[in-house]
Amino acid sequence: MKFHEPGITVFFLLVLVSTFYLATWAENIPIFSEGHTELPNKNVEVDLPSWADFTLDMQEVDVEIEEYLEEEEEEEERSMVETRTINLRHNLWSPEFDTCTIENIGKSMRFQGTDEAVARLHNLFINLNEIGRDEREAIHVFHFGDSQIECDRITGRIRSSWQKTWGGSGPGLIPATQPVPSLSVRQETEGNVTRFTRFGKVDTTLGHTCYGGMAALAVIKDSARIILKAHPMGFHKNKIWEEVEILFGAVPMGGTLKIYGQATDTTITNIPPSSEGKHFTLKTMLKGELEDLEICIEGYHVEITGIRIGSPDGVQVHNIPMRGSSGTLFSRLHKKHFKAYMQNWDVGMVILQYGGNAAPYISDSTLAERYGKRFGRQVKYIRSVLPEAAVLVIGPSDMGQTLDSTKLSYPMLGNIRTAMRDATIKEGGLFWDLSDVMGGPGTMEAWASAQPQLAAPDLVHFTPKGARKIGQELDRAFRAEYRTWVDEIRENNK
């Protein structure tokens, strides 16, 4: 065997060490410089008219959001759901119309979406099935929408039905000051209270965008008294209040919270000081009996971002109407604050019911596509905040033009529905086409002429009876998905 000479070996090692040194030095030499432009680290408020969401001349701003699930994580999550052992609950209450699966309910009634979106809905079903076991906390459903859902319309119907099946009680979230009467709670607010909203005409004197999940808050100066009474015509479950939770934003100097009712002993709690952008809650247990509540708040400056009345378990369904909104405001809320607000609870599903306010201002297919893309970004945004929740988008209803003697649907309504559907499905949401459920274009006039009347003369809004019918149809579609899932689980358990 032939060996190297010692001198050659030393020379080779010197060359090798020198090479490593030069390579390290070369890495520190700037080959080129990349320019970076950073946006100013502050919130920018723009006072826009309520219809500005739909106009062409408004500059679009893409909001960069972090991806909520990597592809590998999504595959792992789906695999975990599929292999999970599920023991179905039996003898659950169901309405008389709950007889269909997605195979026989009719194509127009089905939720449309990808397998991944349906899997998130099935995950909600799994969690609903676990209610009542191991002291599981309540599952929350947020129903955001425009004026079609004001007064607890549509929402109240599905809340009552779902609470009968899976438990829970109470009307859920309500604002500290109610601008529109509700069919679930009668409410009076006294004192120095100012309401701020992120929809409609925005009052920029608030100075921040930490509105919370209702996109609205009330600022109390000095003191206020809020009187809450269960609506006598409301659903039975709405009248059972087991707890009240007050949601706070900025309270720079702290304050005092006093709650009392006919059945509940008076409780007095100190409100701790908190700065702008903070979110916290104070909860008081109630007797679960029919009673009026009085909530008294004192403090130099107290922000109330909501009041939740309900139960600690079962299902909590929140009705959050935003008059005049097209549903493109969520990404304008302070994300960290909105995330803290929503993640305060176990949110199983978010329902978005918008599109009607866009129809009068969209005159061509380009505008419809633009609105659809902007709306799709809201679905993506919400999914980034609540990655495990199912997102269901309810498209706009049919809408007639009363100023037009033909009373036909708005010409671009079909394009708007298509754009919303495509964007929703692309971003991982489910879509329910309300116009198709009603019967297609032109049916709003038929609903307005029906006996009993199901739509208002403006050919835009539903009457209370019409809203209850829509709520029932939504419940029917939801339960068809649930019944299909139950059948699949039973088949797999054989």
XYZ file of C-alpha atoms in Angstrom:
494
model
C 0.000 0.000 0.000
C 1.314 3.457 -0.909
C 1.214 6.303 1.662
C 1.401 10.078 1.111
C 4.504 11.895 2.190
C 4.007 13.982 5.448
C 4.873 17.213 3.639
C 2.195 16.652 1.015
C -0.391 15.923 3.713
C 0.411 19.137 5.606
C 0.222 21.165 2.388
C -3.177 19.623 1.564
C -4.574 20.490 5.015
C -3.367 24.103 4.734
C -5.145 24.500 1.390
C -8.352 22.993 2.800
C -8.420 25.270 5.867
C -7.739 28.343 3.713
C -10.638 27.432 1.440
C -13.077 27.273 4.366
C -11.867 30.644 5.640
C -12.225 32.354 2.261
C -15.717 30.889 1.753
C -16.896 32.327 5.074
C -15.389 35.737 4.212
C -17.034 35.704 0.770
C -20.484 35.147 2.259
C -20.273 38.492 4.042
C -19.564 40.453 0.846
C -22.815 42.209 -0.313
C -23.545 40.963 -3.833
C -26.768 43.036 -4.160
C -29.081 44.964 -1.932
C -32.856 44.305 -1.768
C -35.008 47.292 -1.056
C -37.698 46.882 1.617
C -40.633 49.219 1.977
C -42.552 48.935 5.242
C -45.988 50.320 5.856
C -46.271 52.699 8.798
C -47.107 50.844 11.996
C -50.389 52.535 12.740
C -54.088 52.209 11.980
C -55.506 54.373 9.202
C -59.171 55.350 9.476
C -61.120 56.351 6.382
C -64.570 57.875 6.732
C -66.501 56.312 3.846
C -70.184 56.477 2.972
C -72.053 53.261 3.567
C -72.209 52.478 -0.154
C -68.519 52.985 -0.814
C -67.799 49.275 -0.576
C -69.298 48.798 -3.985
C -67.940 51.645 -6.111
C -65.239 51.415 -8.734
C -63.245 54.423 -7.637
C -62.326 53.017 -4.254
C -58.739 51.834 -4.194
C -58.430 48.198 -3.272
C -55.902 47.183 -0.652
C -54.806 43.591 -0.396
C -54.469 42.571 3.230
C -51.616 40.174 3.803
C -52.554 37.482 6.266
C -50.586 34.536 7.485
C -51.582 31.107 6.287
C -53.515 29.294 8.978
C -52.711 25.716 8.000
C -49.884 24.222 5.994
C -50.866 21.494 3.540
C -49.257 18.791 5.665
C -51.128 20.017 8.764
C -54.415 19.952 6.863
C -53.790 16.344 5.801
C -52.916 15.389 9.387
C -56.035 17.129 10.726
C -58.307 15.353 8.229
C -56.655 12.038 9.047
C -57.249 12.570 12.773
C -60.923 13.360 12.185
C -61.427 10.329 9.953
C -59.889 7.865 12.430
C -61.615 9.271 15.501
C -64.034 6.927 17.290
C -67.461 8.552 17.490
C -70.238 7.394 19.792
C -73.433 8.948 18.496
C -75.966 10.436 20.883
C -79.444 8.978 20.643
C -82.981 10.287 21.099
C -82.121 13.851 20.132
C -85.042 16.167 19.418
C -85.574 17.029 15.766
C -88.253 19.053 13.943
C -90.909 17.357 11.828
C -89.300 18.508 8.579
C -86.000 16.814 9.447
C -86.440 13.865 7.099
C -83.889 14.477 4.328
C -80.259 13.743 3.606
C -78.249 15.629 1.012
C -79.172 12.914 -1.486
C -82.886 13.723 -1.480
C -83.184 17.281 -0.210
C -82.873 18.831 -3.656
C -79.850 20.353 -5.351
C -80.827 23.976 -4.685
C -80.956 23.330 -0.929
C -77.491 21.827 -0.561
C -74.395 23.462 0.843
C -71.763 23.821 -1.880
C -68.059 23.482 -1.111
C -64.904 21.404 -1.204
C -64.328 18.184 0.714
C -62.120 20.117 3.144
C -64.909 22.628 3.828
C -67.362 19.786 4.416
C -64.818 18.141 6.741
C -64.827 21.256 8.929
C -68.625 21.076 9.043
C -68.333 17.432 10.088
C -65.922 18.474 12.817
C -68.666 20.778 14.109
C -71.034 17.796 14.107
C -68.493 15.791 16.122
C -68.297 18.567 18.706
C -72.083 18.920 18.844
C -72.284 15.190 19.430
C -69.956 15.571 22.446
C -72.090 18.199 24.193
C -73.138 16.911 27.593
C -70.030 14.763 27.983
C -66.989 15.588 30.111
C -68.402 19.012 31.045
C -67.842 20.345 27.540
C -68.231 24.112 27.228
C -70.688 25.739 24.855
C -70.181 25.732 21.100
C -70.680 29.167 19.565
C -72.141 30.036 16.178
C -71.839 33.588 14.842
C -74.456 34.744 12.336
C -73.200 37.947 10.716
C -75.351 39.678 8.128
C -76.961 42.827 6.815
C -80.421 44.176 7.632
C -82.041 40.908 6.507
C -81.183 39.435 9.910
C -82.083 42.461 12.047
C -84.462 41.896 14.976
C -83.033 38.372 15.420
C -84.828 37.260 12.267
C -83.646 33.973 10.723
C -81.072 33.578 13.528
C -83.758 33.156 16.185
C -85.332 30.262 14.306
C -82.135 28.227 13.964
C -81.060 29.081 17.536
C -84.298 27.770 19.000
C -84.126 24.601 16.912
C -80.476 23.830 17.602
C -80.786 24.503 21.334
C -83.703 22.084 21.506
C -81.503 19.414 19.940
C -78.073 20.052 21.461
C -78.901 22.099 24.547
C -78.100 25.600 25.629
C -80.261 28.661 26.167
C -80.348 32.429 25.876
C -80.157 34.862 22.957
C -76.358 35.140 22.904
C -74.580 38.408 22.146
C -76.418 41.716 22.172
C -75.004 45.255 21.975
C -74.880 47.529 25.014
C -77.195 49.914 23.192
C -79.675 48.436 20.720
C -80.532 50.648 17.705
C -83.129 48.198 16.321
C -85.737 46.378 18.452
C -85.079 42.664 18.798
C -87.528 39.772 18.923
C -85.432 38.071 21.607
C -84.676 40.800 24.166
C -86.338 44.073 25.082
C -83.637 46.523 25.965
C -83.377 50.018 27.418
C -80.164 51.981 27.895
C -79.904 55.099 30.039
C -76.981 57.402 30.742
C -74.058 58.881 28.847
C -73.597 56.213 26.169
C -72.245 56.650 22.622
C -72.444 53.903 20.009
C -69.635 53.413 17.457
C -69.756 51.027 14.485
C -67.282 49.913 11.821
C -70.108 49.611 9.291
C -72.361 52.314 7.902
C -71.078 55.814 8.577
C -67.890 55.396 10.597
C -67.240 57.888 13.394
C -63.452 58.237 13.349
C -63.377 60.142 16.643
C -63.132 56.747 18.349
C -59.491 56.712 17.310
C -58.988 52.945 16.901
C -60.450 49.859 15.192
C -60.794 47.562 18.217
C -64.552 47.134 17.852
C -64.640 43.430 18.678
C -66.665 40.676 17.069
C -69.843 42.735 16.724
C -67.995 45.457 14.762
C -69.698 47.852 17.180
C -69.109 49.091 20.698
C -70.546 51.512 23.230
C -68.496 54.050 25.155
C -69.863 54.883 28.603
C -68.801 58.129 30.239
C -69.494 58.454 33.973
C -72.399 55.996 34.261
C -75.069 54.016 32.423
C -77.901 51.626 33.217
C -78.924 48.803 30.865
C -82.278 47.102 31.448
C -82.837 43.704 29.813
C -86.129 41.824 29.570
C -86.876 38.604 27.728
C -89.272 39.338 24.870
C -92.670 37.825 25.731
C -93.142 36.718 22.099
C -89.665 35.188 21.866
C -88.760 31.520 21.737
C -88.879 29.645 25.041
C -85.136 28.938 25.122
C -84.420 32.668 24.693
C -86.015 33.339 28.080
C -83.734 31.045 30.094
C -80.707 33.035 31.245
C -78.107 31.102 33.245
C -75.265 33.605 32.989
C -74.470 37.085 31.755
C -71.051 37.991 30.388
C -69.996 41.607 29.846
C -67.278 42.154 27.223
C -64.932 45.086 27.735
C -62.434 46.962 25.614
C -60.461 49.941 26.865
C -61.197 50.993 30.453
C -58.256 53.304 31.185
C -59.256 54.185 34.765
C -61.266 51.111 35.685
C -64.823 51.208 36.951
C -67.625 49.414 38.762
C -70.114 46.822 37.482
C -73.373 46.144 39.329
C -75.851 43.453 38.230
C -79.135 42.533 39.851
C -82.498 40.984 38.986
C -85.683 39.637 40.538
C -84.190 36.176 41.061
C -80.476 36.996 41.101
C -78.724 38.454 44.118
C -77.008 41.786 43.572
C -73.358 41.469 42.579
C -70.861 44.335 42.560
C -67.572 43.845 40.729
C -64.610 46.129 40.164
C -63.757 46.610 36.489
C -59.955 46.474 36.224
C -58.151 49.163 34.225
C -57.241 48.204 30.658
C -55.613 50.005 27.756
C -56.663 50.398 24.128
C -56.632 47.115 22.234
C -57.269 44.927 25.269
C -60.169 42.493 25.537
C -61.536 40.889 28.687
C -64.854 39.725 30.122
C -66.635 39.627 33.470
C -69.170 36.863 34.010
C -71.996 36.605 36.544
C -74.021 33.444 37.148
C -77.816 33.817 37.142
C -80.636 31.666 38.478
C -81.824 30.410 35.096
C -85.296 31.765 35.772
C -87.390 34.296 33.892
C -86.296 37.664 35.246
C -85.475 41.217 34.257
C -81.852 42.268 34.619
C -80.324 45.627 35.379
C -76.685 46.245 34.544
C -75.184 49.413 36.021
C -71.739 50.569 34.951
C -69.713 53.448 36.347
C -66.373 54.720 35.095
C -64.601 57.614 33.441
C -64.381 55.812 30.075
C -65.693 52.262 29.656
C -65.880 50.457 26.298
C -68.491 47.688 26.096
C -68.031 45.445 23.053
C -70.999 43.219 23.807
C -73.209 41.532 26.397
C -73.758 37.781 26.211
C -76.807 36.260 27.857
C -77.040 32.496 27.778
C -75.711 29.280 29.245
C -72.255 27.811 29.873
C -72.966 24.741 27.758
C -74.978 23.645 24.735
C -75.156 25.894 21.688
C -74.895 29.685 21.681
C -76.028 31.351 18.442
C -75.252 35.053 18.059
C -77.243 37.390 15.818
C -75.013 40.243 14.579
C -76.716 42.463 11.978
C -74.824 45.261 10.232
C -77.210 47.547 8.406
C -75.864 48.769 5.059
C -72.821 46.486 5.108
C -71.628 44.389 2.181
C -69.620 42.129 4.489
C -66.199 43.435 3.451
C -65.355 45.118 6.764
C -63.835 42.288 8.799
C -60.279 42.839 7.576
C -60.598 46.485 8.669
C -61.012 45.460 12.291
C -57.922 45.334 14.498
C -56.851 41.746 13.847
C -55.193 41.005 17.194
C -58.200 42.352 19.087
C -60.725 40.610 16.800
C -58.822 37.351 17.184
C -58.767 37.620 20.984
C -62.491 38.409 20.964
C -63.490 35.470 18.768
C -61.112 32.962 20.345
C -62.565 33.730 23.763
C -65.050 30.945 22.959
C -65.154 27.639 21.109
C -66.509 28.856 17.761
C -67.836 25.990 15.673
C -69.248 27.926 12.748
C -69.395 31.415 11.268
C -72.335 32.301 9.005
C -71.955 35.268 6.650
C -75.155 36.546 5.024
C -74.367 39.472 2.724
C -74.530 40.641 -0.874
C -77.880 42.429 -0.977
C -76.415 45.866 -0.304
C -74.020 45.454 -3.227
C -76.713 44.799 -5.848
C -77.931 48.398 -6.416
C -74.385 49.648 -7.032
C -73.016 46.921 -9.292
C -73.821 47.619 -12.932
C -71.598 45.189 -14.832
C -69.833 41.848 -14.529
C -66.449 43.450 -13.801
C -67.802 45.106 -10.666
C -69.487 41.852 -9.641
C -66.223 39.935 -9.978
C -64.379 42.615 -8.022
C -66.896 42.437 -5.197
C -66.661 38.645 -5.186
C -62.879 38.775 -4.809
C -63.102 41.303 -1.993
C -65.696 39.187 -0.242
C -63.530 36.109 -0.707
C -60.715 37.870 1.115
C -63.049 38.248 4.099
C -63.690 34.502 4.112
C -59.934 33.935 4.017
C -59.441 36.464 6.803
C -62.012 34.829 9.078
C -60.535 31.412 8.386
C -57.124 32.741 9.415
C -58.619 33.836 12.743
C -60.713 30.680 13.270
C -59.012 27.937 11.230
C -61.017 25.073 12.751
C -64.446 26.673 12.348
C -66.772 25.959 9.447
C -67.625 29.056 7.396
C -71.031 29.152 5.701
C -71.837 31.972 3.291
C -75.505 32.633 2.538
C -75.847 34.367 -0.800
C -78.215 37.295 -1.339
C -81.925 36.655 -1.673
C -83.797 37.557 -4.810
C -84.393 41.313 -4.913
C -86.903 43.268 -6.978
C -86.702 46.847 -8.214
C -89.852 48.627 -7.091
C -89.004 51.715 -9.162
C -89.026 49.565 -12.278
C -92.524 48.736 -13.471
C -91.348 45.272 -14.500
C -90.222 44.553 -10.916
C -87.546 42.183 -12.198
C -84.527 41.150 -10.159
C -81.489 43.395 -10.178
C -79.674 42.644 -13.451
C -76.307 41.805 -11.855
C -77.688 39.789 -8.942
C -76.874 36.515 -10.686
C -73.303 37.652 -11.334
C -72.938 38.689 -7.698
C -74.145 35.302 -6.487
C -71.765 33.489 -8.836
C -68.815 35.657 -7.805
C -69.561 35.150 -4.105
C -69.998 31.406 -4.542
C -66.754 30.941 -6.487
C -64.731 33.086 -4.070
C -66.229 31.368 -1.021
C -65.479 27.878 -2.281
C -61.964 28.910 -3.329
C -61.222 30.175 0.186
C -62.509 27.065 1.936
C -66.052 28.099 2.829
C -69.459 26.570 2.144
C -72.058 28.394 0.058
C -75.853 28.283 0.330
C -77.662 30.012 -2.528
C -80.639 31.732 -0.909
C -82.009 33.001 -4.218
C -82.164 29.439 -5.551
C -83.778 28.269 -2.321
C -86.506 30.885 -2.808
C -87.154 29.717 -6.355
C -84.823 31.821 -8.494
C -85.004 35.285 -10.102
C -88.338 37.060 -9.787
C -89.561 35.115 -6.768
C -89.314 38.024 -4.327
C -92.339 39.579 -6.020
C -94.207 36.292 -5.605
C -93.247 36.211 -1.938
C -94.536 39.776 -1.504
C -97.857 38.796 -3.123
C -98.265 35.577 -1.151
C -100.863 35.085 1.575
C -99.644 35.313 4.234
C -97.190 37.894 2.931
C -93.587 36.655 3.033
C -91.761 39.727 1.674
C -92.147 43.466 2.207
C -93.418 45.811 -0.530
C -89.846 47.055 -1.087
C -89.143 43.612 -2.618
C -85.895 43.483 -0.648
C -86.671 42.469 2.938
C -88.596 39.520 4.302
C -91.577 39.884 6.589
C -91.275 38.138 9.991
C -93.131 35.147 8.516
C -90.834 35.118 5.494
C -87.748 35.313 7.701
C -89.011 32.400 9.799
C -89.490 30.391 6.604
C -85.930 31.142 5.501
C -84.670 30.165 8.959
C -86.563 26.886 8.698
C -85.118 26.155 5.249
C -81.608 26.879 6.539
C -82.258 24.545 9.457
C -83.526 21.893 7.042
C -80.373 22.167 4.897
C -78.111 22.040 7.962
C -79.889 18.999 9.369
C -79.707 17.236 5.996
C -75.924 17.554 6.216
C -76.022 16.341 9.824
C -78.295 13.387 9.007
C -75.988 12.390 6.134
C -72.998 12.512 8.487
C -74.833 10.413 11.092
C -75.646 7.774 8.458
C -71.972 7.649 7.430
C -70.849 7.213 11.044
C -73.361 4.423 11.625
C -72.189 2.674 8.471
C -68.551 2.974 9.546
C -69.356 1.671 13.037
C -70.857 -1.564 11.718
